[in-house]
GROMACS .gro file of C-alpha atoms in nm:
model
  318
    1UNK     CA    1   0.000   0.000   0.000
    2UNK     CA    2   0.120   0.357  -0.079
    3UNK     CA    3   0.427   0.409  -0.300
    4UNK     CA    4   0.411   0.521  -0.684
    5UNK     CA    5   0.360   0.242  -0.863
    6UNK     CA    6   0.050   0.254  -1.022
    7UNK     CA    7   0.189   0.617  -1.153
    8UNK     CA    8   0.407   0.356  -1.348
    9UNK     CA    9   0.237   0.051  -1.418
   10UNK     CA   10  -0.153   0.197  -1.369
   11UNK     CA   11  -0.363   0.094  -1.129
   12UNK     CA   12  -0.461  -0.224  -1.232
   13UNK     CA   13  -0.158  -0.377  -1.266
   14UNK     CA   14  -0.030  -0.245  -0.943
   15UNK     CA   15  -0.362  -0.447  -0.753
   16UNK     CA   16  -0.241  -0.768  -0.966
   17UNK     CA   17   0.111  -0.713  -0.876
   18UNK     CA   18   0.013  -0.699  -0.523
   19UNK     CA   19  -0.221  -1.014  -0.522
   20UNK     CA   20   0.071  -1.224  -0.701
   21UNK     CA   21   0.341  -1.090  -0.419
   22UNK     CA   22   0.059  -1.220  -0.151
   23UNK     CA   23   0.050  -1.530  -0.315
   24UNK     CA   24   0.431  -1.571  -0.315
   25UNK     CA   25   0.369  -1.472   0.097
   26UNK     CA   26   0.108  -1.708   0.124
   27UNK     CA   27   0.260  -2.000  -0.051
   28UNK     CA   28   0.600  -1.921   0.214
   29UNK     CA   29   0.456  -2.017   0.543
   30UNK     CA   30   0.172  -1.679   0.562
   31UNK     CA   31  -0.114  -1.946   0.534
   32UNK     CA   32  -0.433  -1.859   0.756
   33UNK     CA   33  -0.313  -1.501   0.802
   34UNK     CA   34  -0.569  -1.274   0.847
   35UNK     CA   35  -0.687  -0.998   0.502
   36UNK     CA   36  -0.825  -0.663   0.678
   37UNK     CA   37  -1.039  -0.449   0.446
   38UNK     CA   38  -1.151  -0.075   0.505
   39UNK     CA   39  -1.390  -0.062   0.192
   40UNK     CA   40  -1.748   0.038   0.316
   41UNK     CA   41  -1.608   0.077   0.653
   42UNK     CA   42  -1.858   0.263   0.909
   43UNK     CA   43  -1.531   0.367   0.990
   44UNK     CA   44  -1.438   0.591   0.719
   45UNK     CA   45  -1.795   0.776   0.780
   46UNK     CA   46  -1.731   0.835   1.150
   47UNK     CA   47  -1.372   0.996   1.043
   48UNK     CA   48  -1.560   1.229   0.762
   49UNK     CA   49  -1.711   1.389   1.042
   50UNK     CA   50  -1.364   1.539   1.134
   51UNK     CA   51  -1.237   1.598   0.809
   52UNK     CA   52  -1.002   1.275   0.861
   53UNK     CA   53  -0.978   1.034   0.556
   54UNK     CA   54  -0.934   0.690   0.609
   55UNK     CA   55  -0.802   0.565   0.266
   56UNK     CA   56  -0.960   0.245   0.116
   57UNK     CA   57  -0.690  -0.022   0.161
   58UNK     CA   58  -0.681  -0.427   0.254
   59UNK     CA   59  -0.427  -0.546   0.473
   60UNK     CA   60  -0.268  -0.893   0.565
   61UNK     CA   61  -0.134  -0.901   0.905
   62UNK     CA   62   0.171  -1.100   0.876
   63UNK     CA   63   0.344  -1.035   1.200
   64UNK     CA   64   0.731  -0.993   1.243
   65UNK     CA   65   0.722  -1.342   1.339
   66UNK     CA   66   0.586  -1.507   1.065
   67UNK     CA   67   0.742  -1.249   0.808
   68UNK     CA   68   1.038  -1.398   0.940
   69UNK     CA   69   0.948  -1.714   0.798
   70UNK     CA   70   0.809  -1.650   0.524
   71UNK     CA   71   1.200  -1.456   0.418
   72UNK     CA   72   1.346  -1.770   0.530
   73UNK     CA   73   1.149  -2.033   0.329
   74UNK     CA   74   1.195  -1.736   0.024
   75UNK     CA   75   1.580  -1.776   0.053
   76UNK     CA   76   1.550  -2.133   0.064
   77UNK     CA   77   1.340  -2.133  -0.238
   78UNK     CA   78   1.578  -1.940  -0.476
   79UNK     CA   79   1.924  -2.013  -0.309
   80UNK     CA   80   1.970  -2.270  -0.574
   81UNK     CA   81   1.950  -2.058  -0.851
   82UNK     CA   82   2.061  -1.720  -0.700
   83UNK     CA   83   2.378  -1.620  -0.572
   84UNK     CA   84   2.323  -1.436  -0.229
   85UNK     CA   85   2.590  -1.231  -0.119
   86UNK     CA   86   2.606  -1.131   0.237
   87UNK     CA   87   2.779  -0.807   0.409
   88UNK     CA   88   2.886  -0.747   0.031
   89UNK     CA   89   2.848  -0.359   0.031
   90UNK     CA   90   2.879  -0.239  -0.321
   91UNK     CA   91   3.074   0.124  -0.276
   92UNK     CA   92   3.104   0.198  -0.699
   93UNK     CA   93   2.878   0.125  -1.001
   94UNK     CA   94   3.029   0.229  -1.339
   95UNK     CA   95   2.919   0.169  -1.682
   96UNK     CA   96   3.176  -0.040  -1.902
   97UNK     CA   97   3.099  -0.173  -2.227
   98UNK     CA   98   2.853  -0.460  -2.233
   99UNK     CA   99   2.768  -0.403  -1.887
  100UNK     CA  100   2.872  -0.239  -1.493
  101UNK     CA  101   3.177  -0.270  -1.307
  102UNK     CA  102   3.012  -0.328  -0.951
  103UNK     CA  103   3.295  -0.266  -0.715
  104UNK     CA  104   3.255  -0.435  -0.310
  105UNK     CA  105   3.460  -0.294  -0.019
  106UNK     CA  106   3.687  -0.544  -0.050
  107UNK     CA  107   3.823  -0.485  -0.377
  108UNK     CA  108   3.585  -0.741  -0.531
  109UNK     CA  109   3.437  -0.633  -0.883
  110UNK     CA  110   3.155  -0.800  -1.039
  111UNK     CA  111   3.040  -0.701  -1.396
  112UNK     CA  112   2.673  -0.781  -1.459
  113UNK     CA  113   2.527  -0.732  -1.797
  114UNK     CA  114   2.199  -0.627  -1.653
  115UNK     CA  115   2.171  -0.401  -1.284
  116UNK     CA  116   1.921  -0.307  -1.056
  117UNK     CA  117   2.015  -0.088  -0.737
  118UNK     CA  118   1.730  -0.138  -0.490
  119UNK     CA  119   1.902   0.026  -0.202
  120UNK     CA  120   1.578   0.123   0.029
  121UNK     CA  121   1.547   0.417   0.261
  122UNK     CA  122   1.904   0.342   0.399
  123UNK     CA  123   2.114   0.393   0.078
  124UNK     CA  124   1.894   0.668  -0.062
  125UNK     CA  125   2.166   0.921  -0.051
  126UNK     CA  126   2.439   0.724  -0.174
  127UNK     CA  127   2.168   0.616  -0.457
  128UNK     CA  128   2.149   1.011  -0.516
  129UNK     CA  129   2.506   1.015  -0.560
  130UNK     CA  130   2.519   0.763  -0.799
  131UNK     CA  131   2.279   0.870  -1.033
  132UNK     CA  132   2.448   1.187  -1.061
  133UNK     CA  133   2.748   1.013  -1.136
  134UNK     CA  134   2.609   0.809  -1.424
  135UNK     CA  135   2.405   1.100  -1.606
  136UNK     CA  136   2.052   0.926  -1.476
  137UNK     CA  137   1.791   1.178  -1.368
  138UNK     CA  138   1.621   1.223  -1.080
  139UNK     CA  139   1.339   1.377  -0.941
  140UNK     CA  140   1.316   1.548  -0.607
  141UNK     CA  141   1.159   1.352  -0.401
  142UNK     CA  142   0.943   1.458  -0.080
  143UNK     CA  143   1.112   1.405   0.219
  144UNK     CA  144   0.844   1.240   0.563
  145UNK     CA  145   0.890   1.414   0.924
  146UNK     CA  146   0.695   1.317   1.164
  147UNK     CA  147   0.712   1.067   1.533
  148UNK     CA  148   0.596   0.714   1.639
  149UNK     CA  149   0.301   0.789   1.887
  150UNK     CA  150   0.208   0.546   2.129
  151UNK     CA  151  -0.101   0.469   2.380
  152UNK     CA  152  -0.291   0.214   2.505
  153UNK     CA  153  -0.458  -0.049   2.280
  154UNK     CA  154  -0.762  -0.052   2.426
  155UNK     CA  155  -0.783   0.322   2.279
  156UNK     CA  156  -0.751   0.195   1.892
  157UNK     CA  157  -0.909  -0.169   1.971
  158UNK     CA  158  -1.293  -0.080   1.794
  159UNK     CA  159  -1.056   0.061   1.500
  160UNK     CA  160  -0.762  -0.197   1.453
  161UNK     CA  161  -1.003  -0.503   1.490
  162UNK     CA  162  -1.172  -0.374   1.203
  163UNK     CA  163  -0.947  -0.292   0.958
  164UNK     CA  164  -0.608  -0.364   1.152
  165UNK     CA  165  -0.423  -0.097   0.961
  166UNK     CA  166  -0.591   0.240   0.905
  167UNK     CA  167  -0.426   0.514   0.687
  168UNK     CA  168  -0.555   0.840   0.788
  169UNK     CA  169  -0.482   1.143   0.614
  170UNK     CA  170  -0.523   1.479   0.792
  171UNK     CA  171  -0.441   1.847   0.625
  172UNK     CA  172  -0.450   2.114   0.891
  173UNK     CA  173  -0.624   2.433   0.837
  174UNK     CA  174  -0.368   2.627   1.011
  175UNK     CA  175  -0.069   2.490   0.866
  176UNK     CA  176  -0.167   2.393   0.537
  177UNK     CA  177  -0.004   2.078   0.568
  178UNK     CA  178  -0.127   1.731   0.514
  179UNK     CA  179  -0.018   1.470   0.813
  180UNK     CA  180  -0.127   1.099   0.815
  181UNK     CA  181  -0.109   0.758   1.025
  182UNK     CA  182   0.125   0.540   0.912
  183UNK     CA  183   0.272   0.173   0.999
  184UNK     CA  184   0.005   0.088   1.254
  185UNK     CA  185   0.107  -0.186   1.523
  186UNK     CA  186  -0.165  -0.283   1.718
  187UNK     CA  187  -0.050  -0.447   2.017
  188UNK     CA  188   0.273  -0.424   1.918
  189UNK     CA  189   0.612  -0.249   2.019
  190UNK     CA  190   0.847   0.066   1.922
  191UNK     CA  191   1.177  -0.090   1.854
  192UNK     CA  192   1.522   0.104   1.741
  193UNK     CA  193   1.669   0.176   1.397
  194UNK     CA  194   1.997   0.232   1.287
  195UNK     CA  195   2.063   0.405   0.966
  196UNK     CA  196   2.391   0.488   0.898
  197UNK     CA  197   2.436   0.575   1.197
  198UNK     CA  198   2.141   0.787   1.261
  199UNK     CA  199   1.895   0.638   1.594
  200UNK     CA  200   1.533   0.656   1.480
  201UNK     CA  201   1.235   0.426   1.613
  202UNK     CA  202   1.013   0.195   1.400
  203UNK     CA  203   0.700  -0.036   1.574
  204UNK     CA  204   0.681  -0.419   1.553
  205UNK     CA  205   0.359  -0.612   1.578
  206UNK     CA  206   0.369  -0.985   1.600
  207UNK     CA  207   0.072  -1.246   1.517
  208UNK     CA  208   0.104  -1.478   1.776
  209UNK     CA  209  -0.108  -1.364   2.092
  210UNK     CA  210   0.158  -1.426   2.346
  211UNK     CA  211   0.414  -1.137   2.219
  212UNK     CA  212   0.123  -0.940   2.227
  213UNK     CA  213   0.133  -0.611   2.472
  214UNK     CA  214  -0.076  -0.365   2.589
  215UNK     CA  215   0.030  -0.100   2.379
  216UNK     CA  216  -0.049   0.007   1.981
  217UNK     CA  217   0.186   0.207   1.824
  218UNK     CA  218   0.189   0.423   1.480
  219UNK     CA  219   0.389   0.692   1.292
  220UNK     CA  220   0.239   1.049   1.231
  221UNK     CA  221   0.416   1.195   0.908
  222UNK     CA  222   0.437   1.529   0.777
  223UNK     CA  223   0.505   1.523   0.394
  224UNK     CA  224   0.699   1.813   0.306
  225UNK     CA  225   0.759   1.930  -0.082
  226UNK     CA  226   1.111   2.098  -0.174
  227UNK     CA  227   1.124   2.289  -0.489
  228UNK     CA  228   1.449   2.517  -0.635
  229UNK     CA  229   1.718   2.612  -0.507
  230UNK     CA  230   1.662   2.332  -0.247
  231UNK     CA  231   1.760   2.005  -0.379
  232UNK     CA  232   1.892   1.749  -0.090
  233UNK     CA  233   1.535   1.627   0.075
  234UNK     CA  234   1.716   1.331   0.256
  235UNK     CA  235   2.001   1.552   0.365
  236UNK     CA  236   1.662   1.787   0.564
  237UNK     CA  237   1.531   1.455   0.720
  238UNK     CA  238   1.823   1.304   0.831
  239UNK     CA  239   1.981   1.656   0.984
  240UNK     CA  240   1.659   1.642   1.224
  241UNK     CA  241   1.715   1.287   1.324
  242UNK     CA  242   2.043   1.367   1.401
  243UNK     CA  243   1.987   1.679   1.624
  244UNK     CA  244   1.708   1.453   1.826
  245UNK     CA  245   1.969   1.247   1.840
  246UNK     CA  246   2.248   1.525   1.949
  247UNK     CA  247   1.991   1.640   2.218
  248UNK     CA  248   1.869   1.269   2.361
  249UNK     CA  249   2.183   1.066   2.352
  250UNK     CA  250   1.991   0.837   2.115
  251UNK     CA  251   1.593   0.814   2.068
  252UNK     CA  252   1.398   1.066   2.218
  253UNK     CA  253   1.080   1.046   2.456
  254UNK     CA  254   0.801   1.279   2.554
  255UNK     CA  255   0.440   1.263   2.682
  256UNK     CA  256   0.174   1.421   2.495
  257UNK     CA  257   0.065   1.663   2.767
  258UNK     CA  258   0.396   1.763   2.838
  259UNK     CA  259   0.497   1.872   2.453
  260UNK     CA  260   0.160   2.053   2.416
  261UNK     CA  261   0.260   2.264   2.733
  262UNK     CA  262   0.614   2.272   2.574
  263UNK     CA  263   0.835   2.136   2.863
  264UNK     CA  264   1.093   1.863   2.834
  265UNK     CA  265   1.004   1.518   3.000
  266UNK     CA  266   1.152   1.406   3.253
  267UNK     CA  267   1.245   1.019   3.385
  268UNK     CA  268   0.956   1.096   3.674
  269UNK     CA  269   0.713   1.170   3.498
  270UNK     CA  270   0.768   0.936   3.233
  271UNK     CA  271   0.804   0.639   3.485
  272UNK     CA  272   0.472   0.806   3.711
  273UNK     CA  273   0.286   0.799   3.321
  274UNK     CA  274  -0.016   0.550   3.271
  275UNK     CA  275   0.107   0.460   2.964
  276UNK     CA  276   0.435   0.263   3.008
  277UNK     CA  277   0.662   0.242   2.708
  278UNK     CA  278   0.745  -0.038   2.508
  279UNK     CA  279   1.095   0.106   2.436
  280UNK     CA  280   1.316   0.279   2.724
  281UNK     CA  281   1.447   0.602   2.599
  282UNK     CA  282   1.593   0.963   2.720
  283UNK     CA  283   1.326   1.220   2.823
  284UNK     CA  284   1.270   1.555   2.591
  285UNK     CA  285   1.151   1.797   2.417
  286UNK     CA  286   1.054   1.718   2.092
  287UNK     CA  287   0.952   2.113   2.008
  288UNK     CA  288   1.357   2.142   2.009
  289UNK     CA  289   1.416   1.929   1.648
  290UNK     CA  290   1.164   1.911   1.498
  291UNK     CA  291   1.025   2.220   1.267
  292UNK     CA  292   0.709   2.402   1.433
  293UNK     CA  293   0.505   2.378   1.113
  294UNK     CA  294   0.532   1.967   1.122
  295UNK     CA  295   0.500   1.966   1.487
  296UNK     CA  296   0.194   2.177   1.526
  297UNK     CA  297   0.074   1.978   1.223
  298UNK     CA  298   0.109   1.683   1.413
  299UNK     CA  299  -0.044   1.816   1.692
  300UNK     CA  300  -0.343   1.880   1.550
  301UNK     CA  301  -0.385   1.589   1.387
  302UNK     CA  302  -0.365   1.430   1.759
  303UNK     CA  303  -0.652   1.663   1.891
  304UNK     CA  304  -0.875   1.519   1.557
  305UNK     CA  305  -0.778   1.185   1.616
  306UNK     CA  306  -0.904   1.208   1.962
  307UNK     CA  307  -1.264   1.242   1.820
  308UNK     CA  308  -1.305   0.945   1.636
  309UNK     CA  309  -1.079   0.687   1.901
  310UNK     CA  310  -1.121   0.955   2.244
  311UNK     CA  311  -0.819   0.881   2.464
  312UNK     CA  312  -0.575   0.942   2.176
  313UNK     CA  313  -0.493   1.321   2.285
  314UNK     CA  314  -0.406   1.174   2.690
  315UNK     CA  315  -0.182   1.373   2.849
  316UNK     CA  316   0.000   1.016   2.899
  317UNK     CA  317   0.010   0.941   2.549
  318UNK     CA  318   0.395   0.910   2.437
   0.00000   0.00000   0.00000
């Protein structure tokens, strides 16, 4: 769900793309998992009401666990016929006749006739770089800023065991800006990320019952648009995870009611919250890093949120 493929492929092909990659999932050890759908939701009504927009989406809840499988049994599958390279970082792609000189930290070149970098979020800068080097153009792309919210399940229960996973768009009227719910985890936890270096927070939600807790995470992303002279989007993001960074030691913490009356956390009142964390980290202020236009944004996304699962906008809510 999400992306820009059907801007490539069209719509159509993008849902049978989809249904043939759940397929491959299925066939891999995601039997019996469960397909969520929000189309003709009561839902998506309720949220009109507040000008939130629950986007029509299905969604199989695979669990870490069982994705975890599922890779497994795919490496199995094609380790025959595929050579899988491990802790192989490529550092240098250039175009030689017939082909690319790949070239691995170790000296190591490989020269493919055909190449496809798929480098994800973590090697989109040195992705950037590359194109440039080659001559292949590339678009500006927007650039997400935004936190991992967490409260208590019971909050987003009548929600998530509906539809599981449910993409909400927001735009503010004050800002101008559009916000919305992303990577949903009920009953799940906020777990660390290292990206280059660079401590950021991601959620986990597992299908079998006993890893369950009593928490359900979810991002809340700004999307912000960069036009001339400004031409380094990832450079923006990654210069505010850094400062939260700078400022925490790491991953940084703060309740709900304590960033809307803009005053850091502390470990008291974190450990005297209702809400307990699934992830121990240092005590802010978030209103330090990150812009004021996403972070009122974000804010008031909270405060509409709060009228269609009340509870949301706690002062305990991390």
């Amino acid at each position: 769900f999400g992306g820009d493929l059907a801007s490539y492929v069209g719509p159509q092909k993008a849902i049978e793309l989809m249904n043939y990659i759940d397929d491959i999932n299925m066939s891999m050890g995601g039997a019996g998992s469960k397909r969520y759908t929000t189309v003709d939701s009561s839902i998506k009504r309720e949220a009109l009401k507040y000008d939130l927009h629950l986007l029509d989406a299905e969604v199989r809840h695979l669990g870490t666990d069982k994705n975890y499988v599922i890779l497994s049994n795919i490496v199995k599958y094609i380790e025959n016929t595929v050579d899988i390279f491990c802790n192989a970082e490529v550092i240098d792609i250039a175009q030689v006749e017939g082909g690319w000189n790949t070239v691995l930290t170790d000296g190591t070149v490989y020269n493919p006739k055909y190449l496809i970098m798929a480098t994800g979020r973590s090697g989109s800068s040195w992705t950037s770089k590359i194109c440039e080097k080659l001559g292949i153009v590339a678009h500006n792309n927007r650039v997400d800023i935004g936190i991992r919210f967490e409260c208590p399940a019971d909050i987003w229960e009548p929600i998530t065991s509906q539809v599981y996973e449910s993409k909400i768009v927001y735009r503010s009227p004050k800002t101008g800006c559009a916000c919305r719910t992303f990577c949903m985890n009920p009953h799940g936890e906020v777990v660390t990320e290292n990206t280059n270096g660079i401590m950021t927070v991601n959620g986990h939600s597992y299908e079998d019952p006993a890893k369950h807790t009593e928490n359900t995470n979810f991002a809340l992303l700004v999307t912000h648009h960069f036009t001339e002279p400004f031409k380094d989007s990832n450079a923006y993001g990654e210069s505010i995870a850094r400062l939260t960074n700078m400022l925490a030691g790491g991953v940084m913490v703060q309740r709900f009611g304590d960033l809307v009356a803009n005053k850091r956390s502390n470990p008291k009142r974190i450990a005297e919250s209702f809400v307990k964390p699934t992830l121990t980290a240092e005590p802010g202020n978030l209103a330090l890093p990150i812009p004021k236009l996403t972070l009122d944004t974000i804010i008031e996304m909270i405060y509409a949120l709060d009228k269609v699962a009340p509870g949301t906008a706690n002062d305990d809510t991390l």
